[in-house]
Short mmCIF file of C-alpha atoms and ligand atoms in Angstrom, two decimals:
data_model
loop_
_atom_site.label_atom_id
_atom_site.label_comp_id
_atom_site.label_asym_id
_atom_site.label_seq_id
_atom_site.Cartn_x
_atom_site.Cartn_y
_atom_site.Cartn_z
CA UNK G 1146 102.77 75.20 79.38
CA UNK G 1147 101.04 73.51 82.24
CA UNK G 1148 101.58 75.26 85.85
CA UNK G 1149 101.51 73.08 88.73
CA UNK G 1150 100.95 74.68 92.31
CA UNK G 1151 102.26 72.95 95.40
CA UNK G 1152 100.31 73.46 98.37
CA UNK G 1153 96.48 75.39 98.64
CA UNK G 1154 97.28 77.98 101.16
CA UNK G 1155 97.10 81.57 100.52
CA UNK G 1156 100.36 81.87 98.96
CA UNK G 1157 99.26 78.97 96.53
CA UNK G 1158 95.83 80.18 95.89
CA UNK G 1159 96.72 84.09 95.04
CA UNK G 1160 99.79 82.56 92.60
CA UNK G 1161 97.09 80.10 91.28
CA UNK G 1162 94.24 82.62 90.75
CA UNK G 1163 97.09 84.81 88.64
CA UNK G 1164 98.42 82.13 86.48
CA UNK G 1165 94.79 80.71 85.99
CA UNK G 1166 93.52 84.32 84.86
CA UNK G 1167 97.06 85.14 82.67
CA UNK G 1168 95.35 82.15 80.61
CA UNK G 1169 97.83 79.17 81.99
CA UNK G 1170 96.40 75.89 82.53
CA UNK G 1171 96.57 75.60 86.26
CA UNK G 1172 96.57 72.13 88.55
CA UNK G 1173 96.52 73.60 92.38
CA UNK G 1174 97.71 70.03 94.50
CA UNK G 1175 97.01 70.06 98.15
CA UNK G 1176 98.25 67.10 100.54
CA UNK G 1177 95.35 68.17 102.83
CA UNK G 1178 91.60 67.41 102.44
CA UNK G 1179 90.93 70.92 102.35
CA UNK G 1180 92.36 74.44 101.03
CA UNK G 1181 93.42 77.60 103.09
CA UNK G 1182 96.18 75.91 104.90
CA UNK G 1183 96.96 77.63 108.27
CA UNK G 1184 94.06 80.23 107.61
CA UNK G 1185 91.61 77.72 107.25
CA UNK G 1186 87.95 76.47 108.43
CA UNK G 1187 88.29 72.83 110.01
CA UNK G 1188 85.53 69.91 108.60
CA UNK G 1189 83.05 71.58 111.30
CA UNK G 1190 83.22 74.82 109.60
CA UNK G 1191 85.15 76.40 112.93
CA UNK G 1192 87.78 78.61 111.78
CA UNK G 1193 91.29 77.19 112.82
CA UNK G 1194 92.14 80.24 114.88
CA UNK G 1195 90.61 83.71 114.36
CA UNK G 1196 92.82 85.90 111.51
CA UNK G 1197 92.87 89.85 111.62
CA UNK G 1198 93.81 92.13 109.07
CA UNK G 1199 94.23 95.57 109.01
CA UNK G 1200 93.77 98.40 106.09
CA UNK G 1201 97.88 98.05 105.97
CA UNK G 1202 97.78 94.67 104.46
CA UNK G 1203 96.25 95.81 101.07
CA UNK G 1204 97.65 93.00 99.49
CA UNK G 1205 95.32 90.76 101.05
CA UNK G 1206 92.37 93.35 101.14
CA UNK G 1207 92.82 94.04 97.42
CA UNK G 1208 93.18 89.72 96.98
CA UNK G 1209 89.70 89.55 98.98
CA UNK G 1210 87.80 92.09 96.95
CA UNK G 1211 88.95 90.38 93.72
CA UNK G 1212 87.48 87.18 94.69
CA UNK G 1213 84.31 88.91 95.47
CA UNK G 1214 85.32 88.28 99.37
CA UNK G 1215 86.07 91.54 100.42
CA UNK G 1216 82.30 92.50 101.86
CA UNK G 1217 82.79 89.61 104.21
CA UNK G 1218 85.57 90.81 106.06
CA UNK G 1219 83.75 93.37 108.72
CA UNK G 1220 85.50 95.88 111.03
CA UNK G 1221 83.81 94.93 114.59
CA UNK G 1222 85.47 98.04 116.81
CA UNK G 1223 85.35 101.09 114.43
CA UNK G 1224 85.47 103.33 117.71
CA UNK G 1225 88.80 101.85 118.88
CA UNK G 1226 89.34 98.49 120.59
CA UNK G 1227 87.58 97.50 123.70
CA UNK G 1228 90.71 96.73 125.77
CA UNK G 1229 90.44 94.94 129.36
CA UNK G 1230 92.99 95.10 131.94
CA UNK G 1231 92.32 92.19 134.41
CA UNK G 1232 95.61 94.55 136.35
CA UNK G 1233 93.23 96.63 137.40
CA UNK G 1234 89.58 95.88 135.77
CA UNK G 1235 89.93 99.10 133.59
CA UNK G 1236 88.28 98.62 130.78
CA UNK G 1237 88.90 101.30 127.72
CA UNK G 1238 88.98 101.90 124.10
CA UNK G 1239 92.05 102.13 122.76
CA UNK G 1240 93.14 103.78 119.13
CA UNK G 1241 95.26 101.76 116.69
CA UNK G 1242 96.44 104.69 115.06
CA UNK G 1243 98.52 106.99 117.41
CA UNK G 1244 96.69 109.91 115.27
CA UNK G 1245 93.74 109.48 117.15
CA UNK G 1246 95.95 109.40 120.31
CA UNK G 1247 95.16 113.54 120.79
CA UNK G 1248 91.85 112.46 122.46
CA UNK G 1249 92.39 111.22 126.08
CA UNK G 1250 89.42 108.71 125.76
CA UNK G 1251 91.49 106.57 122.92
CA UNK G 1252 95.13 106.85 124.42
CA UNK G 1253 96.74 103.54 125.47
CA UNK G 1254 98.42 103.63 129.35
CA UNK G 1255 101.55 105.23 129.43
CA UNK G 1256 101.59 107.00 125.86
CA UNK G 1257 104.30 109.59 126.98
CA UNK G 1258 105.47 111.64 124.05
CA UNK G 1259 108.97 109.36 124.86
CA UNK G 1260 107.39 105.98 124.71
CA UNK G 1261 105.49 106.43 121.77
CA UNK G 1262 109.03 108.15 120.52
CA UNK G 1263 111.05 104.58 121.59
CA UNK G 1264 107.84 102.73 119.46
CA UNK G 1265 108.27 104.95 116.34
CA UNK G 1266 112.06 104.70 116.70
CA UNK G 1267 111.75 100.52 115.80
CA UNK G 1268 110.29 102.10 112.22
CA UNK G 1269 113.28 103.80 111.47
CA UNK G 1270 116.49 101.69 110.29
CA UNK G 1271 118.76 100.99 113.63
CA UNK G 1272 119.89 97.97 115.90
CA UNK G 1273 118.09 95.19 115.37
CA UNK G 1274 117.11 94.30 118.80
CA UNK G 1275 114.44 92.70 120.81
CA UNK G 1276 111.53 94.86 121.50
CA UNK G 1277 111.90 94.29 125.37
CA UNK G 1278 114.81 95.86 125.40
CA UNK G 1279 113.49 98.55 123.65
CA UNK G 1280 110.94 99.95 125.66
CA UNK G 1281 112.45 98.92 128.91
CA UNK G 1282 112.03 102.57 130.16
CA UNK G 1283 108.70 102.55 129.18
CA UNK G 1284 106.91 99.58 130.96
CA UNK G 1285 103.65 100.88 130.76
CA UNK G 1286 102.64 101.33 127.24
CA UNK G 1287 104.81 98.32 126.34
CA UNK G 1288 102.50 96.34 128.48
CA UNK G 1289 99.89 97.98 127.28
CA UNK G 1290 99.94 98.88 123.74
CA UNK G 1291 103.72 97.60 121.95
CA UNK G 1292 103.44 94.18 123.87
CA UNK G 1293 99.86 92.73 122.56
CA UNK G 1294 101.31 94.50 118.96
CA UNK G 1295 104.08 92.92 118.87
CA UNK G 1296 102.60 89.38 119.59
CA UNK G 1297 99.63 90.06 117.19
CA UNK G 1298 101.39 91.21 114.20
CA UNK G 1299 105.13 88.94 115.10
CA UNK G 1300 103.93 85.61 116.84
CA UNK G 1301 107.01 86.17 119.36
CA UNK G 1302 107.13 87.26 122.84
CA UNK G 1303 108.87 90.98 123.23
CA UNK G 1304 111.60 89.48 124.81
CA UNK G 1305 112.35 87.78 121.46
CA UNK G 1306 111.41 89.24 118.98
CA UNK G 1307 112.89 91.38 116.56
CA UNK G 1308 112.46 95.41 116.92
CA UNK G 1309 113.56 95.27 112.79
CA UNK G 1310 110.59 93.24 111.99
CA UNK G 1311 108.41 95.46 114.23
CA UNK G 1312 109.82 98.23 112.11
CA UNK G 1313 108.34 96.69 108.64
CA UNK G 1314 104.75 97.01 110.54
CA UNK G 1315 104.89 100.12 111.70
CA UNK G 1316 106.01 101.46 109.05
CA UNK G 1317 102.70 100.26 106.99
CA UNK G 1318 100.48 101.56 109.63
CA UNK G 1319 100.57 105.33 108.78
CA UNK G 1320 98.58 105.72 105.47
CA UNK G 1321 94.69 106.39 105.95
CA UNK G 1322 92.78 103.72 106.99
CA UNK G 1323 95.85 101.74 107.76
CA UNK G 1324 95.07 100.76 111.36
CA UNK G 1325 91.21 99.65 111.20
CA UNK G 1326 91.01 96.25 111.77
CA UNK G 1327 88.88 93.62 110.07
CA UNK G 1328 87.73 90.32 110.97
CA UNK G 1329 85.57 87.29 108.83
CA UNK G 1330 82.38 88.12 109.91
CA UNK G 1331 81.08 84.22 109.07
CA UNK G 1332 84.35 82.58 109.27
CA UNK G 1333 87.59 81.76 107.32
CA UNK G 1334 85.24 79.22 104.68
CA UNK G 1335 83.34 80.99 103.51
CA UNK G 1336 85.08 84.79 103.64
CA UNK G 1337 87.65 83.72 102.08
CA UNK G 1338 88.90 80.16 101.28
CA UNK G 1339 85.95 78.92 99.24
CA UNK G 1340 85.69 82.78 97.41
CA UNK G 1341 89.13 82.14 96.82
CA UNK G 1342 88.60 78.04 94.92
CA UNK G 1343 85.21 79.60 93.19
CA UNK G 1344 87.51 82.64 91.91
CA UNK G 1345 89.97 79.82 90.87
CA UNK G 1346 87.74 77.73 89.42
CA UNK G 1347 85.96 80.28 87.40
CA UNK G 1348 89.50 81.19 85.76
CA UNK G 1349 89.58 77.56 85.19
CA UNK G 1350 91.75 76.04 87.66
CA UNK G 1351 91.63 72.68 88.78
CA UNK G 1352 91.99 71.68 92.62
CA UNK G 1353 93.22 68.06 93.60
CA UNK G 1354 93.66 67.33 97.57
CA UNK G 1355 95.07 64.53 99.20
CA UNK G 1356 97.86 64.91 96.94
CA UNK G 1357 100.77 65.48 98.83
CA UNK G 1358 104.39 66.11 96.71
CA UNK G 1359 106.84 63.56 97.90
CA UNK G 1360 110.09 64.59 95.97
CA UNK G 1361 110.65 67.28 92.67
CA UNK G 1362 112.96 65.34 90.42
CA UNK G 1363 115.71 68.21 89.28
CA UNK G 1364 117.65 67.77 85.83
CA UNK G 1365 120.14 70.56 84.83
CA UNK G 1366 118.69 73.34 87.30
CA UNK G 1367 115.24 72.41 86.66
CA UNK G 1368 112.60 70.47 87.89
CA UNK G 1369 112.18 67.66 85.92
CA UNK G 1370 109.16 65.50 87.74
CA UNK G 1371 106.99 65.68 90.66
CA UNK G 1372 106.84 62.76 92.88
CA UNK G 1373 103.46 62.47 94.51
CA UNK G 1374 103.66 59.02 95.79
CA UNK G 1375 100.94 57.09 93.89
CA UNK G 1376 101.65 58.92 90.60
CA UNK G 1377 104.23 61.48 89.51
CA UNK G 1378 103.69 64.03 86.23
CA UNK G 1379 106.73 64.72 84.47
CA UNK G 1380 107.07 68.16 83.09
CA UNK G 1381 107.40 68.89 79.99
CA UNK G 1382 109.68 71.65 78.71
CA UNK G 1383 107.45 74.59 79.28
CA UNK G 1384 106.12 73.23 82.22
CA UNK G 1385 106.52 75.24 85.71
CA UNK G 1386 106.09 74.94 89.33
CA UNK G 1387 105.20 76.94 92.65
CA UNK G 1388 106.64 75.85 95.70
CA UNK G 1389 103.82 77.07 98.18
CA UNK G 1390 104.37 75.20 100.84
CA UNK G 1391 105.64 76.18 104.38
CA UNK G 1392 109.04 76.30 104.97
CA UNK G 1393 109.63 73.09 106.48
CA UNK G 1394 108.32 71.39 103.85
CA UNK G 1395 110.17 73.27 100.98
CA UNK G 1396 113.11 72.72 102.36
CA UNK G 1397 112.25 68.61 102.70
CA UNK G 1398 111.17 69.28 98.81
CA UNK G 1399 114.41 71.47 97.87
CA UNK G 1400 117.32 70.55 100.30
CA UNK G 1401 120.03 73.74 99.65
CA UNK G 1402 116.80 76.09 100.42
CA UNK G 1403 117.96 78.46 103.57
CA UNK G 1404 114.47 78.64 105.17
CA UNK G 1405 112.96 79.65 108.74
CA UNK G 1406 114.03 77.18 111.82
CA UNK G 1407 112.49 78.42 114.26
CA UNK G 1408 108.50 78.76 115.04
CA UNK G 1409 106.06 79.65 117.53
CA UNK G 1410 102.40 77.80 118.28
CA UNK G 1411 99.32 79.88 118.45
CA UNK G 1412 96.45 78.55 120.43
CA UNK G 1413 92.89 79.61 119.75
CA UNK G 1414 89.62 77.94 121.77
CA UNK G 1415 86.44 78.01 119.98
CA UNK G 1416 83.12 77.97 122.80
CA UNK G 1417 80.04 76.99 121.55
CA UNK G 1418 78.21 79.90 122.32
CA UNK G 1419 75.54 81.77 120.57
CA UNK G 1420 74.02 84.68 120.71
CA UNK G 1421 73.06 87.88 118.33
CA UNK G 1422 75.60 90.06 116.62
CA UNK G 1423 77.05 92.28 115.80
CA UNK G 1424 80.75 90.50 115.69
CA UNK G 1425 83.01 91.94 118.95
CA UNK G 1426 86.66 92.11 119.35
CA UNK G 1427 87.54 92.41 122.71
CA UNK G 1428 90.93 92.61 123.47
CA UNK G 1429 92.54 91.45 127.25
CA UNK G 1430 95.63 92.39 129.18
CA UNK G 1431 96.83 90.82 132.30
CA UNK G 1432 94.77 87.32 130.99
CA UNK G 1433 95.02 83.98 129.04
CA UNK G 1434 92.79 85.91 126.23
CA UNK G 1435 95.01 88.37 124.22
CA UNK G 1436 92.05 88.67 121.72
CA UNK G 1437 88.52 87.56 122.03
CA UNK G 1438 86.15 87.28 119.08
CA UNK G 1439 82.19 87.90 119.27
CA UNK G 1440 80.69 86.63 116.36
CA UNK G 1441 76.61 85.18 116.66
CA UNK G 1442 78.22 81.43 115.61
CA UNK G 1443 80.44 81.29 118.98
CA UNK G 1444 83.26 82.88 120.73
CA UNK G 1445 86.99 82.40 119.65
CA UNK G 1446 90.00 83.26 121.73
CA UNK G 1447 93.37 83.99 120.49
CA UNK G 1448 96.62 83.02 123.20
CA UNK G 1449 99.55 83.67 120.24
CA UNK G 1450 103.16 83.27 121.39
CA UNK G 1451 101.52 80.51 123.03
CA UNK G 1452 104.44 78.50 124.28
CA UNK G 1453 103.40 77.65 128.10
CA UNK G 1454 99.28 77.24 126.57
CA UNK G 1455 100.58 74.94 124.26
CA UNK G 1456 101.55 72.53 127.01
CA UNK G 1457 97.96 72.85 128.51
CA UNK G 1458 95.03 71.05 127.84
CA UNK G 1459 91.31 71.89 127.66
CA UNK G 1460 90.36 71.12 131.18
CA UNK G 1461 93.12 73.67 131.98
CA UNK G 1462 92.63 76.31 129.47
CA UNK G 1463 88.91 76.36 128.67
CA UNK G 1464 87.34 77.63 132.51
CA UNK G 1465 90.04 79.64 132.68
CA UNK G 1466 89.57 81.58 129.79
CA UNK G 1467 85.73 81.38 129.80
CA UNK G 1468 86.08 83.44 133.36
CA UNK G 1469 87.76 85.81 131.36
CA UNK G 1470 85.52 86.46 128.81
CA UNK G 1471 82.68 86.82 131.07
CA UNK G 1472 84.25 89.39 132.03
CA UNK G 1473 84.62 91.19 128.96
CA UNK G 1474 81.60 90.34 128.20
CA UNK G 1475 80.48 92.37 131.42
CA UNK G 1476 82.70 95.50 130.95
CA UNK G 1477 81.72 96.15 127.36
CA UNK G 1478 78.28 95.01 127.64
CA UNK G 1479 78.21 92.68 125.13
CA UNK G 1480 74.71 91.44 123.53
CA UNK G 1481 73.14 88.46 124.54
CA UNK G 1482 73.14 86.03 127.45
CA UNK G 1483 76.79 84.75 129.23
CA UNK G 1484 75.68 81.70 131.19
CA UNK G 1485 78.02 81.26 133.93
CA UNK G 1486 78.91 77.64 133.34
CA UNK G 1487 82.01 76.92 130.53
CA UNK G 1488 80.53 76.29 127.93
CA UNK G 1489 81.82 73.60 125.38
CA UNK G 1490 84.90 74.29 123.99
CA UNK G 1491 87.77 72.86 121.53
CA UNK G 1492 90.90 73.97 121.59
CA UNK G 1493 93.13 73.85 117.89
CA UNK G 1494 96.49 74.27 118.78
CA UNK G 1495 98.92 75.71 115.75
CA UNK G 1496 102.22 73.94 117.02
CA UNK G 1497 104.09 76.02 114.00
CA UNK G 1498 101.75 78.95 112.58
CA UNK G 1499 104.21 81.14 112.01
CA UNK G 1500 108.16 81.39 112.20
CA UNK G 1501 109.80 83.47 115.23
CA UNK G 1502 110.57 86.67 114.69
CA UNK G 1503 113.92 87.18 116.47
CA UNK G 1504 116.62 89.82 115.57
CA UNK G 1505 118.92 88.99 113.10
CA UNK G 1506 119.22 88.51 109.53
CA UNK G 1507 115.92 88.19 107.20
CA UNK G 1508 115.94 85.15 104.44
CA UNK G 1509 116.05 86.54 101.30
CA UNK G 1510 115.43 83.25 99.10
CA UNK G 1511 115.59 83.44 95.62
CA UNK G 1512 111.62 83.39 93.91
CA UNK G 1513 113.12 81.11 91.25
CA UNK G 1514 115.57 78.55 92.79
CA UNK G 1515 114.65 76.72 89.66
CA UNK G 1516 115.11 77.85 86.17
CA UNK G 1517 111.07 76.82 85.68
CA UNK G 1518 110.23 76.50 89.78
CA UNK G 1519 109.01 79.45 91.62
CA UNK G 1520 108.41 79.76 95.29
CA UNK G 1521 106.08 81.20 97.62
CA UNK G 1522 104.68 81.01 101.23
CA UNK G 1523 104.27 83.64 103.74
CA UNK G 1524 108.03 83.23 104.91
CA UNK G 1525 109.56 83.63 101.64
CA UNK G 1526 108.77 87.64 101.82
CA UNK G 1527 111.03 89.28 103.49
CA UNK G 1528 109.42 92.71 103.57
CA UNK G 1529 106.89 91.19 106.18
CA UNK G 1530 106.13 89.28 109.06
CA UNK G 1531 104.50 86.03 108.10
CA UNK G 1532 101.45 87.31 107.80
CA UNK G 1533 98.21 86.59 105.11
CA UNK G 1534 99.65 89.43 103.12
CA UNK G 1535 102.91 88.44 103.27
CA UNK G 1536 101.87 84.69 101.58
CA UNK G 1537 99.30 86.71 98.97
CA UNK G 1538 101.76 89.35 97.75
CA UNK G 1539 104.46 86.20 97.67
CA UNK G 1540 102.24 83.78 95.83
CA UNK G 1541 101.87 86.83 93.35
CA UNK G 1542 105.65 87.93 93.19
CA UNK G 1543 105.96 83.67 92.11
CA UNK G 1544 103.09 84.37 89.76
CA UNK G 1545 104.64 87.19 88.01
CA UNK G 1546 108.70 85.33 88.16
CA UNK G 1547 106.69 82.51 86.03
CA UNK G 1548 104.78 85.02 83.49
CA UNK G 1549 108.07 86.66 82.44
CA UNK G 1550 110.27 83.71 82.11
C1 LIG F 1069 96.04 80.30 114.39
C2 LIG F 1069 96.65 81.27 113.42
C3 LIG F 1069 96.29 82.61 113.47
C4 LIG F 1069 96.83 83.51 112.56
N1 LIG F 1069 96.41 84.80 112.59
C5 LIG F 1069 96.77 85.63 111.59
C6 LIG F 1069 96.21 86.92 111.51
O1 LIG F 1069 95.42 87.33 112.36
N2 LIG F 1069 96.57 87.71 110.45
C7 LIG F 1069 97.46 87.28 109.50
O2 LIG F 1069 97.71 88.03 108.55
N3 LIG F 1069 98.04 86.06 109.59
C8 LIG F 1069 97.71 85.23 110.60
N4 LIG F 1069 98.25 83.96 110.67
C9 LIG F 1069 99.28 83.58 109.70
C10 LIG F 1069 98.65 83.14 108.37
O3 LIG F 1069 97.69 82.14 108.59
C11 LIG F 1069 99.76 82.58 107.48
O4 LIG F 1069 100.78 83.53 107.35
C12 LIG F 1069 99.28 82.22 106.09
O5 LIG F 1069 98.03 81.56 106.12
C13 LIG F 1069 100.34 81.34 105.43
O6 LIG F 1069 99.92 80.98 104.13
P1 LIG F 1069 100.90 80.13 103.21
O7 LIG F 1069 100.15 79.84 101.97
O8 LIG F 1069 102.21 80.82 103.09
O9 LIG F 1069 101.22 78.79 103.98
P2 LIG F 1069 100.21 77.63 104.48
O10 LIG F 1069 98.93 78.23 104.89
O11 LIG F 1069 100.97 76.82 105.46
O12 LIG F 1069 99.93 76.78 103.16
C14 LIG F 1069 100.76 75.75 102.72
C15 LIG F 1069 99.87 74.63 102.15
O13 LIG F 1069 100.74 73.64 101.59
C16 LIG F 1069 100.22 72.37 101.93
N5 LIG F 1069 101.33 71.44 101.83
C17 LIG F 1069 102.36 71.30 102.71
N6 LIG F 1069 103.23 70.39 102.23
C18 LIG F 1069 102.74 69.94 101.06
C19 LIG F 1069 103.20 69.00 100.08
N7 LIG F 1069 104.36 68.32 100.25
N8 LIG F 1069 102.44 68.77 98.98
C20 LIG F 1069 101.27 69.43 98.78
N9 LIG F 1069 100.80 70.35 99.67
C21 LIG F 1069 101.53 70.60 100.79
C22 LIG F 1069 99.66 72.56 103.33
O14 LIG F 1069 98.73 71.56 103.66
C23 LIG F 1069 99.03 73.96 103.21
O15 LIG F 1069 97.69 73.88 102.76
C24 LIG F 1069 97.79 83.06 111.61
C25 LIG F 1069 98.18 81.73 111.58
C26 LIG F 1069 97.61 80.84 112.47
C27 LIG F 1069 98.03 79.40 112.43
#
């Protein structure tokens, strides 16, 4: 009754952790030298690209405290977000939750009682359209409040992207505590990807990278064998398998899968700068930055929907956006010192970190294409964008389809 787990992202870690602790033997195989997939630290220990969540995603939260990882994740902005506007050099604070919106101080620009109307509208079942479109009659708070939303929580610029998928967001982000925001205060390593192996490995679990699967052998709607190049395991009859890979690779691995075709890059530039905390979150309109993170390790910047950035390189990218910062760093008063030379900087470009969220139909694939072969991965939950809660909740959804059968 051996369960073998294809790929050590999130999705493959939560469905591993649950298998492991329901008592199954568990083999977690990773083609990568390293676990946590696209939310993961690189060999330096720099983050790949900075990853939010908010009280919404308690899939993820409630993941994080059960590996003993959830005291890690702090919330840097509890008095609403530092916001920038490089328009105008206004620099505000800005409420997540349009609750708070009653006091002036935390009100985005152009929160009419119409625009935030059109924005609550997306929540409610309708046209799926793009978001653009949408708020057309409302420039200002879609520049300044639905636009940076809607590439933070959809990886898709508003012209593309799906008011539907908005929708499943918004409507998360009225319980309490729903819209505070939490970031890694160390980094992605150790706040959550090796909490997550320990928690794994404590429930028994075994880890083996550099394993990538070249090919799952089917026999009479099962899989049969798993081809990993250099040695294959053949399953037994109780034997089962998640698919946790991303999509591109599951449907390589399982050729009649429907999966996501289309993706967008996110680019994130890590400056080695140091200084004390506590960890900022800045964010920027009218910049390069979207989001800028503070933490005492170094500075990270966040350009998602990044399709012209991805074309740039570091000489281009890195002045540019250190420029920015300083001035962030200058509005908000931020700790420490800001020398006014770049400082050095590496840029990790995500080519495909997440799929594009454009109007139309969501993927609904089936959790058990396989009579013992389950799948998961943050695109294979259609309730969500792809998202760190979407790949927990669907590594536990494969999980559970495995228990019962
Ligand atoms: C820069 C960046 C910023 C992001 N920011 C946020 C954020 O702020 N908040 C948020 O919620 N989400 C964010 N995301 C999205 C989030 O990272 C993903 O949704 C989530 O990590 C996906 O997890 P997954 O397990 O589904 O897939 P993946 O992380 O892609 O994991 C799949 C794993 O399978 C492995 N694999 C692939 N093929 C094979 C094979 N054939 N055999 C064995 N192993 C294989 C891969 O190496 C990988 O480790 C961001 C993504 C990026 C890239």
């Amino acid at each position: 009754m051996t369960i073998h787990v294809i790929g050590a992202g999130l999705a493959g870690l939560a469905a591993a952790l649950d298998l492991a602790e329901a008592g199954r033997p568990v083999h977690l195989h990773e083609s990568s030298p390293q676990a946590g997939g696209r939310a993961r630290a690189l060999p330096d220990g720099t983050d790949n690209g900075t990853h939010a969540l908010v009280g919404a995603n308690t899939a993820a939260l409630a993941f994080l405290a059960r590996i003993g990882a959830r005291d890690g994740w702090v919330e840097p902005e509890p008095e609403g977000l530092p916001v920038l506007d490089l328009a105008d050099g206004s620099a505000r604070r800005v409420a997540l939750s349009p609750l708070a919106w009653g006091n002036k101080a935390l009100r985005p620009a152009g929160a009419s009682w119409g625009a935030v109307l059109a924005m609550a509208g997306m929540a409610l079942p309708g046209r799926d359209r793009p978001i653009a479109e949408v708020m057309a009659r409302h420039p200002a708070f879609h520049r300044g409040f639905v636009d940076p939303l809607v590439i933070a929580t959809l990886n898709t610029p508003s012209h593309q992207a799906s008011s539907a998928r908005l929708g499943q967001v918004l409507r998360r982000l009225g319980g309490p505590g729903a819209t505070r925001l939490y970031v890694a205060e160390h980094g992605l390593g150790p706040d959550l990807v090796q909490p997550a192996l320990a928690a794994l490995q404590r429930a028994g679990g075994t880890v083996r990278y550099g394993a990538r699967l070249r090919r799952v052998v089917q026999a009479a709607g099962r899989a049969s064998a798993l081809d990993f190049g250099e040695d294959a395991v053949t399953l037994a009859p109780g034997d089962q398998v998640v698919l946790a890979t991303p999509p591109w690779e599951s449907q390589r691995l399982l050729t009649h899968l429907a999966v996501p075709t289309q993706h967008a890059p996110i680019v994130n530039l890590h400056f080695d700068r140091t200084g004390p905390g506590p960890v900022r979150f800045i964010g920027m309109l009218g910049a390069l930055c979207q989001w800028v993170l503070v933490r005492p390790s170094g500075v990270a910047v966040t350009v998602s929907a990044g399709d012209a950035e991805a074309g740039l390189g570091e000489a281009e990218l890195a002045p540019r956006a250190w420029s920015e910062i300083l001035r962030a760093a200058a509005a908000f008063r931020i700790a420490g010192e800001w020398p006014l030379m770049t400082p050095a900087c590496r840029v990790v470009k995500e080519r495909r970190a997440t799929p594009r969220h454009v109007p139309g139909e969501v993927l609904r694939p089936a959790r058990k294409p396989l009579a013992n072969l389950a799948l998961a991965g943050d695109w294979s939950w259609p309730a969500l964008p792809a998202t760190i809660d979407a790949a927990v909740r669907s590594g536990q959804a494969a999980a559970r389809a495995l228990l019962r059968g």
